Coordinates of C-alpha atoms in Angstrom, one line a residue:
Chain A
X233 CA 10.9 21.5 -37.1
X234 CA 10.3 17.8 -37.6
X235 CA 13.2 16.9 -35.2
X236 CA 11.7 19.1 -32.5
X237 CA 8.4 17.4 -32.9
X238 CA 10.0 13.9 -32.7
X239 CA 12.1 14.9 -29.7
X240 CA 9.0 16.2 -27.9
X241 CA 7.1 13.0 -28.7
X242 CA 10.0 10.9 -27.4
X243 CA 10.1 13.0 -24.2
X244 CA 6.3 12.6 -23.7
X245 CA 6.4 8.9 -24.2
X246 CA 9.6 8.4 -22.3
X247 CA 8.7 10.5 -19.3
X248 CA 5.0 10.0 -18.9
X249 CA 4.6 6.4 -20.1
X250 CA 8.0 4.8 -19.5
X251 CA 8.9 6.6 -16.3
X252 CA 5.8 7.9 -14.5
X253 CA 3.4 5.0 -15.2
X254 CA 5.8 2.2 -14.1
X255 CA 6.7 4.4 -11.1
X256 CA 3.0 4.5 -10.3
X257 CA 2.7 0.7 -10.5
X258 CA 5.8 0.2 -8.4
X259 CA 4.9 2.8 -5.8
X260 CA 1.8 0.7 -5.2
X261 CA 4.1 -2.3 -4.7
X262 CA 6.4 -0.2 -2.5
X263 CA 3.3 0.9 -0.5
X264 CA 2.4 -2.7 0.2
X265 CA 5.9 -3.8 1.0
X266 CA 6.8 -0.8 3.2
X267 CA 3.5 -0.9 5.1
X268 CA 4.0 -4.7 5.6
X269 CA 7.5 -4.1 7.0
X270 CA 6.2 -1.4 9.4
X271 CA 3.6 -3.8 10.7
X272 CA 5.9 -6.8 11.0
X273 CA 4.3 -8.5 8.0
X274 CA 5.8 -9.7 4.7
X275 CA 3.7 -8.2 1.9
X276 CA 3.6 -9.5 -1.7
X277 CA 6.8 -11.5 -2.1
X278 CA 5.8 -14.3 -4.4
X279 CA 5.1 -13.2 -7.9
X280 CA 8.3 -13.4 -10.0
X281 CA 8.9 -14.8 -13.5
X282 CA 5.9 -17.0 -14.5
X283 CA 6.4 -20.8 -14.7
X284 CA 9.7 -20.6 -12.8
X285 CA 10.5 -20.6 -9.2
X286 CA 12.3 -17.2 -9.5
X287 CA 10.5 -14.8 -7.2
X288 CA 12.4 -11.5 -7.5
X289 CA 11.0 -10.5 -4.1
X290 CA 7.5 -10.1 -5.6
X291 CA 8.5 -7.5 -8.3
X292 CA 6.1 -9.1 -10.7
X293 CA 3.1 -8.2 -8.6
X294 CA 2.3 -4.8 -10.2
X295 CA 2.2 -6.4 -13.7
X296 CA -0.1 -9.1 -12.4
X297 CA -2.3 -6.6 -10.7
X298 CA -2.6 -4.6 -13.9
X299 CA -3.6 -7.7 -15.9
X300 CA -6.1 -8.5 -13.2
X301 CA -7.7 -5.1 -13.6
X302 CA -7.9 -5.6 -17.4
X303 CA -9.5 -8.9 -17.1
X304 CA -12.1 -8.1 -14.5
X305 CA -15.7 -7.6 -15.4
X306 CA -16.4 -3.9 -16.0
X307 CA -19.7 -3.5 -14.1
X308 CA -21.9 -0.4 -14.4
X309 CA -24.7 -0.3 -11.8
X310 CA -28.2 0.4 -13.0
X311 CA -28.8 3.4 -10.8
X312 CA -25.9 5.6 -11.9
X313 CA -25.9 8.5 -14.2
X314 CA -24.0 6.8 -17.0
X315 CA -22.4 9.7 -18.9
X316 CA -20.8 11.3 -15.8
X317 CA -20.1 7.9 -14.3
X318 CA -17.9 7.0 -17.4
X319 CA -16.4 10.4 -17.6
X320 CA -15.2 10.7 -13.9
X321 CA -12.3 8.2 -13.9
X322 CA -10.7 9.9 -16.9
X323 CA -11.0 13.3 -15.2
X324 CA -8.9 12.0 -12.3
X325 CA -6.1 10.4 -14.3
X326 CA -5.6 12.8 -17.1
X327 CA -5.0 16.0 -15.1
X328 CA -2.5 14.1 -13.0
X329 CA -0.6 12.9 -16.1
X330 CA -0.9 16.4 -17.8
X331 CA 0.9 18.1 -14.9
X332 CA 4.1 16.2 -15.5
X333 CA 4.5 18.2 -18.7
X334 CA 6.2 21.1 -16.9
X335 CA 8.3 19.2 -14.3
X336 CA 12.0 19.2 -15.3
X337 CA 13.2 15.7 -14.9
X338 CA 16.8 16.3 -15.9
X339 CA 19.1 19.2 -17.0
X340 CA 19.9 18.7 -20.6
X341 CA 21.2 16.0 -22.9
X342 CA 24.0 16.7 -25.4
X343 CA 23.6 14.1 -28.1
X344 CA 26.3 14.0 -30.7
X345 CA 23.9 13.7 -33.6
X346 CA 21.8 16.8 -32.6
X347 CA 22.8 20.4 -33.0
X348 CA 21.2 21.7 -29.8
X349 CA 21.2 20.1 -26.4
X350 CA 17.8 18.5 -25.5
X351 CA 16.1 20.2 -22.5
X352 CA 14.7 17.4 -20.3
X353 CA 11.3 18.9 -19.7
X354 CA 8.3 18.3 -21.9
X355 CA 7.1 21.8 -22.0
X356 CA 9.4 24.6 -20.8
X357 CA 6.5 26.9 -19.7
X358 CA 7.2 30.2 -18.0
X359 CA 4.3 29.7 -15.6
X360 CA 5.1 26.2 -14.4
X361 CA 3.6 26.1 -10.9
X362 CA 0.6 28.0 -12.0
X363 CA 0.0 25.5 -14.8
X364 CA 0.3 22.7 -12.3
X365 CA -2.2 24.3 -9.9
X366 CA -4.7 25.0 -12.7
X367 CA -4.6 21.5 -14.1
X368 CA -4.2 19.6 -10.8
X369 CA -7.3 21.2 -9.2
X370 CA -9.3 19.8 -12.2
X371 CA -8.9 16.3 -10.8
X372 CA -11.3 17.2 -8.0
X373 CA -14.0 17.5 -10.6
X374 CA -13.4 13.8 -11.4
X375 CA -13.9 12.9 -7.7
X376 CA -17.0 15.1 -7.3
X377 CA -18.5 13.8 -10.6
X378 CA -17.8 10.2 -9.5
X379 CA -19.5 10.9 -6.1
X380 CA -22.5 12.5 -7.6
X381 CA -23.1 10.3 -10.6
X382 CA -22.7 7.1 -8.6
X383 CA -26.1 7.9 -6.9
X384 CA -25.1 6.4 -3.6
X385 CA -24.7 8.0 -0.2
X386 CA -21.1 6.9 0.4
X387 CA -19.9 8.1 -2.9
X388 CA -21.8 11.4 -2.5
X389 CA -20.3 12.1 0.9
X390 CA -16.9 11.3 -0.5
X391 CA -17.3 13.7 -3.3
X392 CA -18.6 16.5 -1.0
X393 CA -15.8 16.1 1.4
X394 CA -13.3 16.1 -1.5
X395 CA -14.6 19.5 -2.8
X396 CA -14.6 21.0 0.7
X397 CA -11.1 19.7 1.3
X398 CA -9.8 21.1 -2.0
X399 CA -11.2 24.6 -1.3
X400 CA -9.5 24.7 2.1
X401 CA -6.2 23.4 0.9
X402 CA -5.8 24.9 -2.5
X403 CA -5.4 28.3 -0.9
X404 CA -2.6 27.3 1.4
X405 CA -1.0 25.4 -1.5
X406 CA -0.8 28.6 -3.6
X407 CA 0.0 31.0 -0.8
X408 CA 2.8 28.8 0.6
X409 CA 4.5 28.9 -2.7
X410 CA 4.6 32.7 -3.0
X411 CA 7.6 33.1 -0.7
X412 CA 9.5 30.5 -2.7
X413 CA 8.8 32.4 -5.9
X414 CA 9.8 35.7 -4.2
X415 CA 13.1 34.1 -3.2
X416 CA 13.9 32.8 -6.7
X417 CA 12.4 35.8 -8.5
X418 CA 11.4 33.3 -11.2
X419 CA 8.4 31.2 -12.1
X420 CA 9.9 29.0 -14.7
X421 CA 10.6 25.6 -13.1
X422 CA 13.7 24.9 -15.2
X423 CA 15.3 28.2 -14.2
X424 CA 14.3 27.6 -10.6
X425 CA 16.2 24.3 -10.6
X426 CA 19.2 25.9 -12.4
X427 CA 19.4 28.6 -9.7
X428 CA 19.4 25.8 -7.0
X429 CA 22.1 23.9 -8.9
X430 CA 24.3 27.0 -8.7
X431 CA 23.4 28.4 -5.2
X432 CA 22.5 25.2 -3.3
X433 CA 19.0 23.8 -2.7
X434 CA 16.4 26.1 -1.2
X435 CA 16.4 23.9 2.0
X436 CA 20.2 23.4 1.9
X437 CA 21.5 26.7 0.8
X438 CA 25.2 25.7 1.2
X439 CA 27.7 26.0 -1.6
X440 CA 31.0 24.0 -1.7
X441 CA 34.1 25.1 -3.5
X442 CA 37.8 24.8 -3.1
X443 CA 37.8 27.1 0.0
X444 CA 35.1 25.0 1.8
X445 CA 31.4 25.4 2.6
X446 CA 29.8 28.8 2.2
X447 CA 26.4 30.1 3.1
X448 CA 25.4 33.7 2.6
X449 CA 23.6 35.6 5.4
X450 CA 20.6 36.2 3.1
X451 CA 20.0 32.6 2.2
X452 CA 20.6 31.6 5.8
X453 CA 17.8 34.0 7.0
X454 CA 15.6 33.0 4.1
X455 CA 15.9 29.4 5.1
X456 CA 13.3 30.0 7.9
X457 CA 10.4 31.1 5.6
X458 CA 11.5 28.4 3.1
X459 CA 11.2 25.8 5.7
X460 CA 7.8 27.0 6.8
X461 CA 6.7 27.1 3.1
X462 CA 8.0 23.6 2.6
X463 CA 6.1 22.3 5.6
X464 CA 2.8 23.9 4.6
X465 CA 3.3 22.9 1.0
X466 CA 4.0 19.3 1.8
X467 CA 1.0 19.0 4.1
X468 CA -1.2 20.6 1.4
X469 CA 0.1 18.2 -1.2
X470 CA -0.9 15.4 1.2
X471 CA -4.4 16.9 1.3
X472 CA -4.5 17.6 -2.4
X473 CA -3.6 14.0 -3.3
X474 CA -6.1 12.5 -0.7
X475 CA -3.3 10.7 1.2
X476 CA -3.6 9.8 4.8
X477 CA -3.9 11.7 7.2
X478 CA -6.2 13.6 4.9
X479 CA -7.9 10.8 3.0
X480 CA -11.4 11.8 4.0
X481 CA -12.9 11.4 0.5
X482 CA -12.2 7.7 0.6
X483 CA -12.0 7.0 4.3
X484 CA -12.7 3.2 4.4
X485 CA -13.9 3.1 8.0
X486 CA -16.7 5.6 7.4
X487 CA -17.5 5.6 3.7
X488 CA -16.8 2.1 2.5
X489 CA -14.5 3.4 -0.2
X490 CA -15.7 6.9 -0.7
X491 CA -16.1 8.3 -4.2
X492 CA -15.1 5.1 -5.9
X493 CA -17.4 2.7 -4.0
X494 CA -19.5 1.9 -7.1
X495 CA -16.5 1.5 -9.5
X496 CA -14.9 -1.8 -10.5
X497 CA -12.3 -3.1 -12.9
X498 CA -10.4 -0.7 -15.0
X499 CA -12.5 2.3 -14.0
X500 CA -11.4 1.8 -10.4
X501 CA -7.9 1.3 -11.6
X502 CA -8.0 4.7 -13.3
X503 CA -8.9 6.3 -10.0
X504 CA -6.1 4.4 -8.3
X505 CA -3.6 5.3 -11.0
X506 CA -4.7 8.9 -10.8
X507 CA -4.2 9.0 -7.1
X508 CA -0.7 7.6 -7.3
X509 CA 0.3 9.7 -10.3
X510 CA -0.8 12.8 -8.4
X511 CA 1.3 11.7 -5.5
X512 CA 4.4 11.2 -7.8
X513 CA 3.8 14.6 -9.5
X514 CA 3.4 16.2 -6.1
X515 CA 6.7 14.7 -4.9
X516 CA 8.3 15.8 -8.2
X517 CA 7.0 19.4 -7.6
X518 CA 8.3 19.4 -4.0
X519 CA 11.6 18.1 -5.0
X520 CA 11.8 20.6 -7.9
X521 CA 11.0 23.6 -5.7
X522 CA 12.6 22.8 -2.4
X523 CA 15.1 20.1 -2.8
X524 CA 16.9 21.1 -6.0
X525 CA 15.2 19.0 -8.6
X526 CA 17.8 17.2 -10.7
X527 CA 20.8 19.1 -9.2
X528 CA 23.4 17.7 -6.9
X529 CA 23.7 19.2 -3.4
X530 CA 26.2 22.1 -2.5
X531 CA 26.3 23.3 -6.1
X532 CA 28.6 20.4 -7.1
X533 CA 27.2 20.4 -10.6
X534 CA 29.3 23.5 -11.4
X535 CA 32.5 21.5 -11.1
X536 CA 31.5 19.2 -14.0
X537 CA 29.9 21.7 -16.4
X538 CA 32.4 22.9 -19.0
X539 CA 33.4 26.5 -19.5
X540 CA 31.1 26.8 -22.4
X541 CA 28.1 26.0 -20.1
X542 CA 27.5 22.7 -21.8
X543 CA 26.4 19.7 -19.6
X544 CA 28.4 16.6 -20.5
X545 CA 26.1 13.7 -21.6
X546 CA 26.9 11.5 -18.6
X547 CA 26.0 14.3 -16.2
X548 CA 22.8 14.8 -18.1
X549 CA 21.9 11.1 -17.5
X550 CA 23.1 11.3 -13.9
X551 CA 20.7 14.2 -13.4
X552 CA 17.8 12.1 -14.4
X553 CA 18.9 9.5 -11.9
X554 CA 19.3 12.1 -9.2
X555 CA 15.8 13.5 -9.9
X556 CA 14.2 10.1 -9.7
X557 CA 16.2 9.1 -6.6
X558 CA 14.8 12.2 -4.8
X559 CA 11.3 11.6 -6.0
X560 CA 11.4 7.9 -4.9
X561 CA 12.8 8.9 -1.5
X562 CA 9.9 11.3 -1.1
X563 CA 7.4 8.7 -2.1
X564 CA 8.8 6.5 0.6
X565 CA 8.2 9.4 3.0
X566 CA 4.6 9.7 1.8
X567 CA 4.1 6.0 2.4
X568 CA 5.8 6.1 5.9
X569 CA 3.5 9.0 6.9
X570 CA 0.4 7.1 5.6
X571 CA 1.1 4.1 7.9
X572 CA 2.0 6.2 10.9
X573 CA -0.5 9.0 11.3
X574 CA -4.2 8.3 12.0
X575 CA -6.8 10.1 9.9
X576 CA -7.9 13.6 10.9
X577 CA -11.4 14.3 12.0
X578 CA -13.3 16.4 9.5
X579 CA -13.5 19.5 11.6
X580 CA -9.9 19.2 12.6
X581 CA -9.0 19.1 8.9
X582 CA -11.0 22.3 8.2
X583 CA -9.6 24.0 11.2
X584 CA -6.0 23.1 10.2
X585 CA -6.6 24.4 6.7
X586 CA -8.4 27.6 7.4
X587 CA -7.2 28.7 10.8
X588 CA -3.6 27.5 11.0
X589 CA -2.1 27.0 7.5
X590 CA -3.9 29.9 5.8
X591 CA -2.7 32.4 8.3
X592 CA 0.8 30.9 8.6
X593 CA 1.2 31.0 4.8
X594 CA 0.1 34.6 4.7
X595 CA 2.5 35.7 7.4
X596 CA 5.2 33.7 5.8
X597 CA 4.9 35.8 2.6
X598 CA 5.6 39.0 4.6
X599 CA 8.5 37.4 6.5
X600 CA 10.1 36.4 3.3
X601 CA 9.4 39.7 1.6
X602 CA 10.8 41.6 4.6
X603 CA 14.1 39.6 4.6
X604 CA 14.5 40.1 0.8
X605 CA 13.8 43.8 1.3
X606 CA 16.5 44.1 4.0
X607 CA 19.2 42.6 1.8
X608 CA 18.2 44.7 -1.3
Chain B
X9 CA -24.3 5.5 38.5
X10 CA -22.8 8.8 39.0
X11 CA -21.6 10.7 36.0
X12 CA -17.9 10.5 35.7
X13 CA -16.3 13.5 34.0
X14 CA -13.3 12.3 32.1
X15 CA -10.5 14.8 32.5
X16 CA -8.9 15.5 29.1
X17 CA -5.1 15.2 29.4
X18 CA -3.3 18.5 29.6
X19 CA -1.0 18.7 26.5
X20 CA 2.2 20.6 26.6
X21 CA 2.9 23.1 23.9
X22 CA 5.1 20.7 22.0
X23 CA 2.5 18.1 22.0
X24 CA -0.1 20.6 20.7
X25 CA 2.2 21.4 17.8
X26 CA 1.7 17.9 16.5
X27 CA 5.1 17.8 14.8
X28 CA 7.1 16.2 17.6
X29 CA 4.4 13.5 18.0
X30 CA 4.5 12.9 14.3
X31 CA 8.3 12.4 14.5
X32 CA 7.8 10.1 17.5
X33 CA 5.2 8.0 15.5
X34 CA 7.5 7.9 12.5
X35 CA 10.4 6.7 14.7
X36 CA 8.2 3.9 16.0
X37 CA 6.9 2.6 12.6
X38 CA 10.3 3.0 10.9
X39 CA 12.1 1.1 13.7
X40 CA 9.6 -1.7 13.3
X41 CA 10.3 -1.6 9.5
X42 CA 14.0 -1.7 9.9
X43 CA 13.9 -4.5 12.5
X44 CA 11.6 -6.4 10.2
X45 CA 13.9 -6.0 7.2
X46 CA 16.9 -7.1 9.2
X47 CA 15.0 -10.2 10.2
X48 CA 14.8 -9.3 13.9
X49 CA 11.1 -8.6 14.4
X50 CA 9.8 -8.9 17.9
X51 CA 8.5 -12.3 18.9
X52 CA 9.5 -14.1 15.7
X53 CA 11.2 -17.1 17.4
X54 CA 8.0 -17.8 19.2
X55 CA 6.1 -17.8 16.0
X56 CA 8.7 -19.7 14.0
X57 CA 8.6 -17.0 11.4
X58 CA 10.5 -16.7 8.1
X59 CA 13.0 -13.9 7.4
X60 CA 10.6 -11.0 7.2
X61 CA 8.3 -9.9 10.0
X62 CA 6.6 -12.4 12.2
X63 CA 4.9 -14.3 9.3
X64 CA 5.6 -17.9 8.6
X65 CA 6.1 -18.7 4.9
X66 CA 3.5 -21.3 4.8
X67 CA 4.0 -24.0 2.2
X68 CA 7.8 -24.0 2.8
X69 CA 7.6 -23.7 6.6
X70 CA 4.9 -25.5 8.5
X71 CA 3.5 -25.4 12.0
X72 CA 3.2 -29.2 12.4
X73 CA 5.6 -29.6 15.3
X74 CA 3.8 -26.8 17.2
X75 CA 0.3 -28.4 16.9
X76 CA -1.2 -28.9 20.3
X77 CA -2.2 -32.3 21.7
X78 CA -5.9 -31.5 21.4
X79 CA -5.7 -30.3 17.8
X80 CA -8.7 -31.5 15.7
X81 CA -7.7 -32.4 12.1
X82 CA -9.2 -34.9 9.7
X83 CA -11.3 -37.7 11.3
X84 CA -9.9 -41.2 10.6
X85 CA -10.6 -44.9 11.4
X86 CA -8.1 -47.0 13.3
X87 CA -7.3 -50.7 13.6
X88 CA -6.4 -52.4 16.8
X89 CA -3.2 -54.2 17.7
X90 CA -4.2 -57.3 15.8
X91 CA -5.1 -55.4 12.6
X92 CA -8.8 -55.8 13.1
X93 CA -10.9 -52.8 12.2
X94 CA -12.3 -51.4 15.4
X95 CA -15.4 -50.0 13.8
X96 CA -18.4 -52.2 14.4
X97 CA -20.7 -50.2 12.3
X98 CA -23.0 -49.0 15.1
X99 CA -23.7 -45.8 13.1
X100 CA -23.7 -43.6 16.2
X101 CA -21.2 -41.2 14.6
X102 CA -23.4 -41.1 11.5
X103 CA -26.4 -40.0 13.6
X104 CA -24.5 -37.5 15.8
X105 CA -22.5 -35.9 12.9
X106 CA -23.9 -32.3 12.8
X107 CA -23.3 -31.6 9.1
X108 CA -24.2 -35.2 8.1
X109 CA -20.8 -35.8 6.6
X110 CA -20.5 -39.5 7.5
X111 CA -22.2 -42.3 5.5
X112 CA -21.9 -45.9 6.7
X113 CA -23.1 -49.1 4.9
X114 CA -22.9 -51.9 7.5
X115 CA -22.0 -55.5 6.7
X116 CA -22.2 -58.7 8.6
X117 CA -19.0 -60.5 9.4
X118 CA -19.3 -64.1 8.1
X119 CA -19.6 -66.9 10.7
X120 CA -16.4 -68.6 9.6
X121 CA -14.3 -65.5 10.1
X122 CA -11.8 -65.1 12.9
X123 CA -13.8 -62.1 14.2
X124 CA -17.3 -63.6 13.9
X125 CA -17.9 -62.7 17.5
X126 CA -17.8 -59.0 16.6
X127 CA -20.8 -59.5 14.2
X128 CA -20.6 -56.3 12.2
X129 CA -18.1 -54.2 10.3
X130 CA -18.6 -51.3 7.8
X131 CA -18.8 -52.3 4.2
X132 CA -18.4 -48.7 3.2
X133 CA -17.4 -45.8 5.4
X134 CA -17.4 -42.4 3.7
X135 CA -16.6 -39.0 5.2
X136 CA -17.4 -36.0 3.0
X137 CA -14.5 -33.7 3.9
X138 CA -16.3 -30.8 2.3
X139 CA -19.1 -31.1 4.9
X140 CA -17.0 -32.1 7.9
X141 CA -16.6 -29.3 10.4
X142 CA -13.9 -31.0 12.5
X143 CA -16.1 -30.9 15.7
X144 CA -15.0 -34.2 17.1
X145 CA -18.4 -35.4 18.0
X146 CA -17.8 -38.7 16.1
X147 CA -14.7 -39.3 18.2
X148 CA -16.6 -38.5 21.4
X149 CA -19.6 -40.7 20.6
X150 CA -17.7 -43.8 19.4
X151 CA -18.2 -46.7 21.9
X152 CA -15.4 -48.7 20.3
X153 CA -12.8 -46.0 20.1
X154 CA -12.6 -46.6 16.4
X155 CA -12.6 -43.0 15.0
X156 CA -10.2 -40.3 15.9
X157 CA -9.4 -36.8 14.8
X158 CA -5.8 -36.8 13.5
X159 CA -3.6 -33.8 12.9
X160 CA -3.9 -33.7 9.1
X161 CA -5.3 -30.3 8.2
X162 CA -4.3 -29.8 4.5
X163 CA -7.2 -31.7 3.0
X164 CA -7.3 -30.8 -0.7
X165 CA -8.7 -32.1 -3.9
X166 CA -9.7 -31.0 -7.4
X167 CA -13.2 -32.4 -7.4
X168 CA -16.0 -33.1 -5.0
X169 CA -15.5 -36.9 -5.4
X170 CA -11.9 -36.5 -4.4
X171 CA -12.9 -34.8 -1.2
X172 CA -14.9 -37.8 0.0
X173 CA -12.6 -40.0 2.1
X174 CA -13.5 -43.7 1.7
X175 CA -12.7 -46.5 4.0
X176 CA -9.2 -47.2 2.6
X177 CA -8.2 -43.6 2.8
X178 CA -9.6 -43.3 6.4
X179 CA -7.6 -46.4 7.5
X180 CA -4.5 -45.0 5.7
X181 CA -4.8 -41.7 7.7
X182 CA -5.7 -43.4 10.9
X183 CA -3.3 -46.4 11.0
X184 CA -3.0 -48.6 14.0
X185 CA -3.9 -47.7 17.5
X186 CA -2.8 -49.9 20.3
X187 CA -4.6 -50.2 23.6
X188 CA -7.6 -48.3 24.9
X189 CA -7.4 -44.5 25.3
X190 CA -9.2 -42.8 28.1
X191 CA -10.9 -40.1 26.1
X192 CA -12.2 -38.1 29.1
X193 CA -9.0 -38.3 31.0
X194 CA -9.2 -35.0 32.8
X195 CA -12.8 -35.5 33.8
X196 CA -12.0 -38.6 35.9

């Protein structure tokens, strides 16, 4: 019992605080460097090891930024509703970090000094995606509270836009996932990844063995609804995490900074962290559901797993690396889209959510169900 | 003025789908990114840029050789070909200076001096570089061609006192200038 508790604690600290939070800091760095490269600029390239001339291409920048946030004056304006003003930043960050509890970030680790293999997921819930939706949609409360309690028109408009945006995109987010769950017949994220590791990724349903590449007719046909679901889900995640082209709640050109206009110092940093953490968890969820999570493509994992179904320790470690490589690639995609696509107008956003994606997601469910029925 | 009705462009089906245009945009930004990372950003030779992008890495690389002829940097005093200070302390620059950055204390040249004929020279000549706006009025107004704007632009100091250029410093920047310069050359 005690060992289980300790292992869980190590997983929580290791995954959330030693992997996700540094990844947040460095995705901010990546954002600045990638956007700079795309605009023929340089970006932060100076901060390296202090008191030396070693620059490490500016990799020290996130640490310095964090220190700056800690040392800045924490200013609370007089005209705000203090209780909710203080509460709001935590409401943004904590749901984002909570959701990483159900994301499987690796297969399992067989350690010689433990009897059972360690499953590399903090909480192996049977309702993974539902848990994520339930918790992730809480973060909109933080934004709405921040907008309302700031008692300023820009913040208020940002908060109102955020809630409207959430209502119109949460539906597509949920509905676009139904075909995926139909295809897997499973709602446990660990088992979903295990299926993809055996049968190829959802978006790459090809299996390789000694006789060559194989693809079954059913999975080839199901690729179409899967692809539509992937597209809708990705766009909805963009909207959910307030990333451009759907960053209307903070929209610098119209609303100063949107809901966090009145925030400074660490409270602003919490909003910032929450936004990037949500982006990383969103990427993690997309990777888990559509791109095979920690698994190698073409079902290659099966060649390395022993007959007793045990994953060798080096493969377990490699799986963690594979998962994070995929997540990082997806974050770069997020960043590339942000610096390419202009912001949607508000009515365009609403129209896209309610008229296009909602219907497309609904139809997609029936298409997927039909294909599955034919092959039953 | 007649009302002009702007015709909205007719979009093809593919353009309305938004996805092909998204890919087109991504291709543009990513190609810029890749070119920038390979050190082949457009127009970088012209801007004498460092490795990344079109940005010059300032303290290591400098723009000095590219400064134009008419560049207005720090104002400085000059001596003539015989080493005499040209300034005769007429104080015209002090009066014209819009931010009142110049302060001159005039002094008589003693009768036994070689340059007694000139009569006056500055005892102290201070330019407060915190106030100076590099407008070049002093250069334009000077009847003796004694003050010039040089190409020094990185004027730094750690205190207000350090930012005041005194006479020695001004002559150090200015140096010697031989012969008369026609300041309004292109107007002639």
